[in-house]
Coordinates of C-alpha atoms and ligand atoms in Angstrom, one line a residue:
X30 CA -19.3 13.4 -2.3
X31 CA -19.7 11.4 1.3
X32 CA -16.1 10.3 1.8
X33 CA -15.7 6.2 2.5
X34 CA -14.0 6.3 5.9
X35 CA -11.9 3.6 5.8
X36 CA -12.2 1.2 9.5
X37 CA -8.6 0.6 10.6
X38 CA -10.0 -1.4 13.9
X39 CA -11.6 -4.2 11.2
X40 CA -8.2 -3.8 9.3
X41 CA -6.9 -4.5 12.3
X42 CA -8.6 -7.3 13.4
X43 CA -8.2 -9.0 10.2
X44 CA -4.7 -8.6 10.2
X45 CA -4.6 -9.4 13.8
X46 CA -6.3 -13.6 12.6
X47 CA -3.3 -13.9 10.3
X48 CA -0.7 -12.9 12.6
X49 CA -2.1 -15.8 15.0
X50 CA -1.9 -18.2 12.5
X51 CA 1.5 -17.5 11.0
X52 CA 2.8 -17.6 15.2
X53 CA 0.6 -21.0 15.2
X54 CA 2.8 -22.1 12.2
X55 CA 6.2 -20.8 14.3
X56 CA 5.6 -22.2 17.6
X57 CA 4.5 -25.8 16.1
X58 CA 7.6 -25.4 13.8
X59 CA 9.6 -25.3 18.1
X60 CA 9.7 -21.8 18.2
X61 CA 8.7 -18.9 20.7
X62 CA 9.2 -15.5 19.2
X63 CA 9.6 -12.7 21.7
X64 CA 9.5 -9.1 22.0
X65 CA 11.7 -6.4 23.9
X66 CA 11.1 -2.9 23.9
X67 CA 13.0 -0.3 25.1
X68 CA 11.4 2.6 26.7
X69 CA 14.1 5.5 28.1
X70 CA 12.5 7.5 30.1
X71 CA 8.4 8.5 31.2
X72 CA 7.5 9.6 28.1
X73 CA 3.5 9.7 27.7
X74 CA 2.7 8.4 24.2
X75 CA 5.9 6.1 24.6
X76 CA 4.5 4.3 28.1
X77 CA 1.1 3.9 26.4
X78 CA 2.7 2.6 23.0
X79 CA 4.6 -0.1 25.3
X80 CA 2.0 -1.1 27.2
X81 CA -0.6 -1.8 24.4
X82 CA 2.4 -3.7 22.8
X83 CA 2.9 -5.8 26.1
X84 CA -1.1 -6.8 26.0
X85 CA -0.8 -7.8 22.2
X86 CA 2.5 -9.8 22.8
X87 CA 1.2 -11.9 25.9
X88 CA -2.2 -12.4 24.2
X89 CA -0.9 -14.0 21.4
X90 CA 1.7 -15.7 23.9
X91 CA 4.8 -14.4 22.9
X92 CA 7.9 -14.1 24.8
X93 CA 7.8 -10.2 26.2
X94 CA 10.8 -8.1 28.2
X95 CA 10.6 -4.4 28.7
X96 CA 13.8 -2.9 30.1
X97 CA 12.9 0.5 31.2
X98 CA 15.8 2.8 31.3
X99 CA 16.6 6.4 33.2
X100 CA 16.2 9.3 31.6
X101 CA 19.8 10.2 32.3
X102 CA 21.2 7.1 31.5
X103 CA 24.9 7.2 29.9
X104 CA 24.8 6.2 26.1
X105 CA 27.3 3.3 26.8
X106 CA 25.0 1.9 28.9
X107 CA 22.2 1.9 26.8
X108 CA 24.0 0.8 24.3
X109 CA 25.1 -2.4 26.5
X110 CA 21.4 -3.0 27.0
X111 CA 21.0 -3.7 23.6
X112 CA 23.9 -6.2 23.5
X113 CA 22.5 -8.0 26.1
X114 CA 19.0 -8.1 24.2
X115 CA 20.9 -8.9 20.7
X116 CA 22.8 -11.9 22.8
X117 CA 19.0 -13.1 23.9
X118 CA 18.0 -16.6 22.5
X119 CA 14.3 -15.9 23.9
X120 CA 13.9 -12.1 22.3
X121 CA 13.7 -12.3 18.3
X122 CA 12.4 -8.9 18.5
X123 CA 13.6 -5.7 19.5
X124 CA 11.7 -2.0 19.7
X125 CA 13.4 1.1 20.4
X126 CA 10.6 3.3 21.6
X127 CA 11.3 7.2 20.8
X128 CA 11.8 9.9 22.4
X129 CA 15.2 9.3 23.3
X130 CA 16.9 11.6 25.2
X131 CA 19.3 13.8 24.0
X132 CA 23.0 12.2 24.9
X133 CA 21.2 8.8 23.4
X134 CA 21.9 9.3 19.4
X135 CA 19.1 7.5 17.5
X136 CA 21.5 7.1 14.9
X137 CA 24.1 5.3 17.7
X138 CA 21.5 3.2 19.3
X139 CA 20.2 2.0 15.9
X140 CA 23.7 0.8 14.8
X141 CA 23.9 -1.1 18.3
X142 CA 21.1 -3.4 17.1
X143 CA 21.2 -7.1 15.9
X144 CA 19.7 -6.3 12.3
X145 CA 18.0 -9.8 12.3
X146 CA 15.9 -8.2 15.2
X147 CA 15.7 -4.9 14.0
X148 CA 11.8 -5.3 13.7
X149 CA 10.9 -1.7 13.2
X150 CA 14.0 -1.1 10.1
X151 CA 16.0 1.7 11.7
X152 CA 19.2 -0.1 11.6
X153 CA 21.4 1.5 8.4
X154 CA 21.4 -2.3 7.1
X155 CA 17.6 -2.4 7.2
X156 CA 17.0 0.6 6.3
X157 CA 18.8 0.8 3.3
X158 CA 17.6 -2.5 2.1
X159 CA 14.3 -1.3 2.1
X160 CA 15.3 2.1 0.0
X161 CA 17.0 -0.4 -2.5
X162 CA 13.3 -2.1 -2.5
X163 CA 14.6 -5.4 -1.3
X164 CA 12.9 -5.3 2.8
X165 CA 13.6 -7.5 5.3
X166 CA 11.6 -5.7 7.5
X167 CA 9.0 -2.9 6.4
X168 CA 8.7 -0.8 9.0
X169 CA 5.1 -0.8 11.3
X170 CA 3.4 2.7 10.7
X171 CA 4.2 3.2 6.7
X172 CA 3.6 -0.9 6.3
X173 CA 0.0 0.1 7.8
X174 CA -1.0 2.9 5.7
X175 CA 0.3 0.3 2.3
X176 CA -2.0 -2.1 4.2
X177 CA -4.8 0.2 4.7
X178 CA -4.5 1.7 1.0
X179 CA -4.0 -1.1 -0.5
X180 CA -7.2 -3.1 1.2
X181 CA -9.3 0.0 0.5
X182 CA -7.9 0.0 -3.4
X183 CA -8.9 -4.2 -3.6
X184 CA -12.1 -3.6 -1.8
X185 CA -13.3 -0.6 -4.0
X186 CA -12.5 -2.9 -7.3
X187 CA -9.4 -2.0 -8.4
X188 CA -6.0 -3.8 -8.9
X189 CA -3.6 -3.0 -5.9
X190 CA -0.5 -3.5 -8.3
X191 CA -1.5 -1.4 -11.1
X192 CA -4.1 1.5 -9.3
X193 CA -0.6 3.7 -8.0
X194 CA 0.9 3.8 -11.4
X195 CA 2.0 7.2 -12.0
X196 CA -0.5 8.6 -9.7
X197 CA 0.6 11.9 -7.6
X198 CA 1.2 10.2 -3.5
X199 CA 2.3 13.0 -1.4
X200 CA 3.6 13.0 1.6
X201 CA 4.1 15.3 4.6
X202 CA 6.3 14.6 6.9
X203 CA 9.7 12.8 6.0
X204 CA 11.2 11.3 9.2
X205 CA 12.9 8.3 9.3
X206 CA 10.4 6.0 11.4
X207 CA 7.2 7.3 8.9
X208 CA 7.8 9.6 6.6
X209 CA 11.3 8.4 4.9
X210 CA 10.1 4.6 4.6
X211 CA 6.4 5.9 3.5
X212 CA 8.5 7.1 0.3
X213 CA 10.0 3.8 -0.8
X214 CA 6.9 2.0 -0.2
X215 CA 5.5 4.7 -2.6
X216 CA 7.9 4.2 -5.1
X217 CA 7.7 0.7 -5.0
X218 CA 3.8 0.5 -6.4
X219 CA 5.3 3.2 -8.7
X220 CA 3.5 6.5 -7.7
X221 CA 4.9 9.4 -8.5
X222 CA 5.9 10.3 -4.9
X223 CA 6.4 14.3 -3.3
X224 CA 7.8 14.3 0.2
X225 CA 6.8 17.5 2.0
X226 CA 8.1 19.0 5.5
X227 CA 8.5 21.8 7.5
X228 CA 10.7 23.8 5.2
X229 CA 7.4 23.0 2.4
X230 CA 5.4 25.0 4.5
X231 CA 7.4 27.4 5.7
X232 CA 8.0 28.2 2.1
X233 CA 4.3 28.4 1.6
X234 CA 4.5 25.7 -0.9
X235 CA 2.1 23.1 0.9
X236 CA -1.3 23.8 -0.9
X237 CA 0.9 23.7 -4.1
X238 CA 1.7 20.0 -3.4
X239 CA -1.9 18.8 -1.4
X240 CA -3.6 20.4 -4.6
X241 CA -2.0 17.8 -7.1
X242 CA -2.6 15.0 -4.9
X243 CA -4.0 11.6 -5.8
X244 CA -3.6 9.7 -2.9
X245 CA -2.4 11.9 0.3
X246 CA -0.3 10.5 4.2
X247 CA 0.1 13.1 6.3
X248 CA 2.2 12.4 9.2
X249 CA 3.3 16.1 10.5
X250 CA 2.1 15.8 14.2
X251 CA 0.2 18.9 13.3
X252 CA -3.7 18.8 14.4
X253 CA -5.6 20.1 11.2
X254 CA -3.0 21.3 8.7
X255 CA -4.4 19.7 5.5
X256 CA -8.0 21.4 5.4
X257 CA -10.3 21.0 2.7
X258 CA -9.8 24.1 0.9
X259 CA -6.1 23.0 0.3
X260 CA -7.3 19.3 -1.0
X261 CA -8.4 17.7 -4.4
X262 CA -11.7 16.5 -5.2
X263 CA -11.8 12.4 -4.9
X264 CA -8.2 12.3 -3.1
X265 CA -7.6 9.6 -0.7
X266 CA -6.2 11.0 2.3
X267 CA -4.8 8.8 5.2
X268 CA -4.0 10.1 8.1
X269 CA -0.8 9.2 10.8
X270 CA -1.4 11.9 13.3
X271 CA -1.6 11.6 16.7
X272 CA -2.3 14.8 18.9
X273 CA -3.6 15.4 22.3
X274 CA -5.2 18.5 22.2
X275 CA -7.9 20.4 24.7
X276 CA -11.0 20.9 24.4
X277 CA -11.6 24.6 24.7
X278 CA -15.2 23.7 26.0
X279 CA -15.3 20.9 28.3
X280 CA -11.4 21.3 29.0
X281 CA -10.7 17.9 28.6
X282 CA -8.0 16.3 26.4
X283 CA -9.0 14.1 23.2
X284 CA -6.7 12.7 20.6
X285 CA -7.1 14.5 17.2
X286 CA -5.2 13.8 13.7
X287 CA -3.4 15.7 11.6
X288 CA -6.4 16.5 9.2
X289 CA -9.2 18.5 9.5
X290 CA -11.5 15.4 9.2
X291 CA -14.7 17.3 8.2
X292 CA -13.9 19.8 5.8
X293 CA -11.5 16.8 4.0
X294 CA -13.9 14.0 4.6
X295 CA -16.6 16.3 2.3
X296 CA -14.4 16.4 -1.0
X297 CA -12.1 13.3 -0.6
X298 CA -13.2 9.6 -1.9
X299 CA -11.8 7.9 1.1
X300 CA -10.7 9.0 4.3
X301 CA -8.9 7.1 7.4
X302 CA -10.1 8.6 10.8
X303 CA -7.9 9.4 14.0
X304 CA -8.5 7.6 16.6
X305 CA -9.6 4.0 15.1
X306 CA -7.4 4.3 11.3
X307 CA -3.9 3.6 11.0
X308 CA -3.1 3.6 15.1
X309 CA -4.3 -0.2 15.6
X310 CA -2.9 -1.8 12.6
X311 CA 0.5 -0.4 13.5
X312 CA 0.7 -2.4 16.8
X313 CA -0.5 -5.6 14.6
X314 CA 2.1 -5.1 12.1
X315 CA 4.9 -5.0 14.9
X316 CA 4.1 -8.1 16.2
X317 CA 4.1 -9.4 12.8
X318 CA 7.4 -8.6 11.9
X319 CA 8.9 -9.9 15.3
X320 CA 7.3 -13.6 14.4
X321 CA 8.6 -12.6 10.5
X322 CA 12.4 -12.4 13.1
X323 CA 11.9 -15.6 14.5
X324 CA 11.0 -17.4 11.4
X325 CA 14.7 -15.5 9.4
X326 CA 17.1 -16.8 13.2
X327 CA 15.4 -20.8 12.8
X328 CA 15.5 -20.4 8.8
X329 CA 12.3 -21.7 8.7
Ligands
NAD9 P1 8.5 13.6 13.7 O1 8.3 14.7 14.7 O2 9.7 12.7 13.8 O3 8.4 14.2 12.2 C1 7.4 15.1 11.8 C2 7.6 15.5 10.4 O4 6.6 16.4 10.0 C3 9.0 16.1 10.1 O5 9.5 15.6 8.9 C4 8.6 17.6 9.9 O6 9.4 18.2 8.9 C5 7.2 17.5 9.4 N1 6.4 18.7 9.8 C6 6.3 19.3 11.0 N2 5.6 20.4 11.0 C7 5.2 20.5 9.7 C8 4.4 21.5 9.0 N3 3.9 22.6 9.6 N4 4.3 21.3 7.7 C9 4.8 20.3 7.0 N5 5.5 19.3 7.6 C10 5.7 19.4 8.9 O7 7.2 12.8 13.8 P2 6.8 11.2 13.4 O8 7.4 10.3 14.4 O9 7.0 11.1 12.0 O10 5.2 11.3 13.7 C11 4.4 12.2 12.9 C12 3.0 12.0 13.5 O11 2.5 10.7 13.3 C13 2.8 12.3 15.0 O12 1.6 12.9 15.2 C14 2.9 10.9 15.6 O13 2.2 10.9 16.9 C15 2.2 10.1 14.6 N6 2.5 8.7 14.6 C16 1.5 7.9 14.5 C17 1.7 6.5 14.4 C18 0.6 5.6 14.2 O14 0.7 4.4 14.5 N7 -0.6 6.0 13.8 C19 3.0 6.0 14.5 C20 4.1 6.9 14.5 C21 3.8 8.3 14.6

């Protein structure tokens, strides 16, 4: 079978047209949404993540503010940073860009925010609201692989709201950004949903679970760990992973995901590639939300 491989740059793009026209609708309706991110530290992956998000923002012509913060900033501090962003008529938005570092609790930082601007969900109020199945926000990387699914599900002629039912959607990785919120989503369209980490394969369980699999997410940030071998026939496997890795030949660095695209791409139905799959809807979806924030603070 010659896997579909499912284009997350035209998903992209497509999703991109609406998200101009709903900020269209917001700015004629008086109002500017704006984004803030907040990067602590010189992390790689988190300087690039910020500025593609800066580009997207001003393209569109939102309101942007990035408050770059030391690495060994004081958690008070960063925590009065927020304040000052939650107390911000022009930012409707906010992003808390991981890694932290350590004496910066994620799950202090989180509570600091104004939930209303809570655009990626992390905050207990937003977070649990979308566990009870009643989002405000969905979050940006598990609301891409729905989007993605659930375009390549429409597109391949069947019915987005009944094609999950009771099918096997597992999962590995179960963090609270992707993993976690990839779960309820599941649950939601009513899959039967299996959430597999670390302690899955250290227990040697993982081919147990990829076996069984209908539709398959794999965000581990592990280059290659679901191989072919270990992967139903006519599964749909998405991929989250991100991963830097060498080239042993040519010695230079390329960005790889978390399955072994090949061996996976020659038994699955559909596949979602890394780069060029979920990566650029994500950014999309962000944006989104934050002009979803300024529509909730004018009630419009
Ligand atoms: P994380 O480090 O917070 O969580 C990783 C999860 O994978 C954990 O739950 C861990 O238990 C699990 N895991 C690790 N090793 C495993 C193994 N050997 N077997 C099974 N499970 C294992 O990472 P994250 O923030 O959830 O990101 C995961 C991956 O997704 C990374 O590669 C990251 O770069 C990528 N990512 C991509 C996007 C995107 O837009 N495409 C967005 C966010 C994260």
């Amino acid at each position: 079978m010659a896997a579909h491989v499912i284009d997350g740059e035209a998903l992209a793009a497509e999703l991109r047209e609406n998200v101009e026209a709903s900020f269209g609708d917001v700015v004629e309706a008086g109002v500017r949404p704006g984004l803030a991110t907040v990067l602590v530290g010189d992390d790689y992956s988190a300087q690039a993540y910020e500025r593609r998000l800066r580009r997207l923002a001003e393209e569109l012509g939102c309101h942007y503010a990035s408050e770059v913060l030391a690495p060994d900033i004081e958690e008070a501090d960063a925590f009065a940073v927020i304040g000052k962003l939650n107390a911000d008529p022009r930012v409707s938005g906010i992003l808390i860009l991981r890694p932290l570092p350590k004496q910066v609790s994620e799950g202090h930082i989180y509570r600091t925010l104004d939930p209303l601007k809570d655009v990626e969900a992390v905050h207990p109020d937003n977070a649990g609201l979308l566990a009870l199945g009643q989002p405000r926000f969905v979050p940006s990387t598990p609301a891409s692989v729905f989007f993605m699914l659930d375009r390549y599900v429409e597109d391949s002629g069947r019915d987005p709201k009944t094609f999950y039912n009771g099918l096997d959607l597992v999962l590995v990785g179960r963090s609270n950004n992707v993993g976690k919120p990839a779960l309820w989503l599941g649950l939601a369209r009513n899959a039967t949903v299996v959430s597999c980490h670390a302690y899955t394969s250290q227990a040697g369980r993982l081919p147990d679970h990829m076996l069984r699999a209908d539709i398959l997410v794999v965000a581990a940030g592990v280059p290659g760990i679901v191989t072919g071998e270990i992967v139903k026939e006519g599964v749909i496997a998405i991929d989250v992973g991100i991963n830097a890795v060498k080239d042993e030949e040519t010695g230079k660095t390329r960005i790889v995901g978390d399955l072994d695209f090949e061996s996976v791409a020659a038994k699955a139905e559909a596949i979602s590639p890394v780069p060029g799959g979920v990566g650029p809807i994500t950014d999309v979806w962000l944006l989104r939300n934050t002009i979803e924030a300024a529509r909730y603070r004018a009630r419009l």
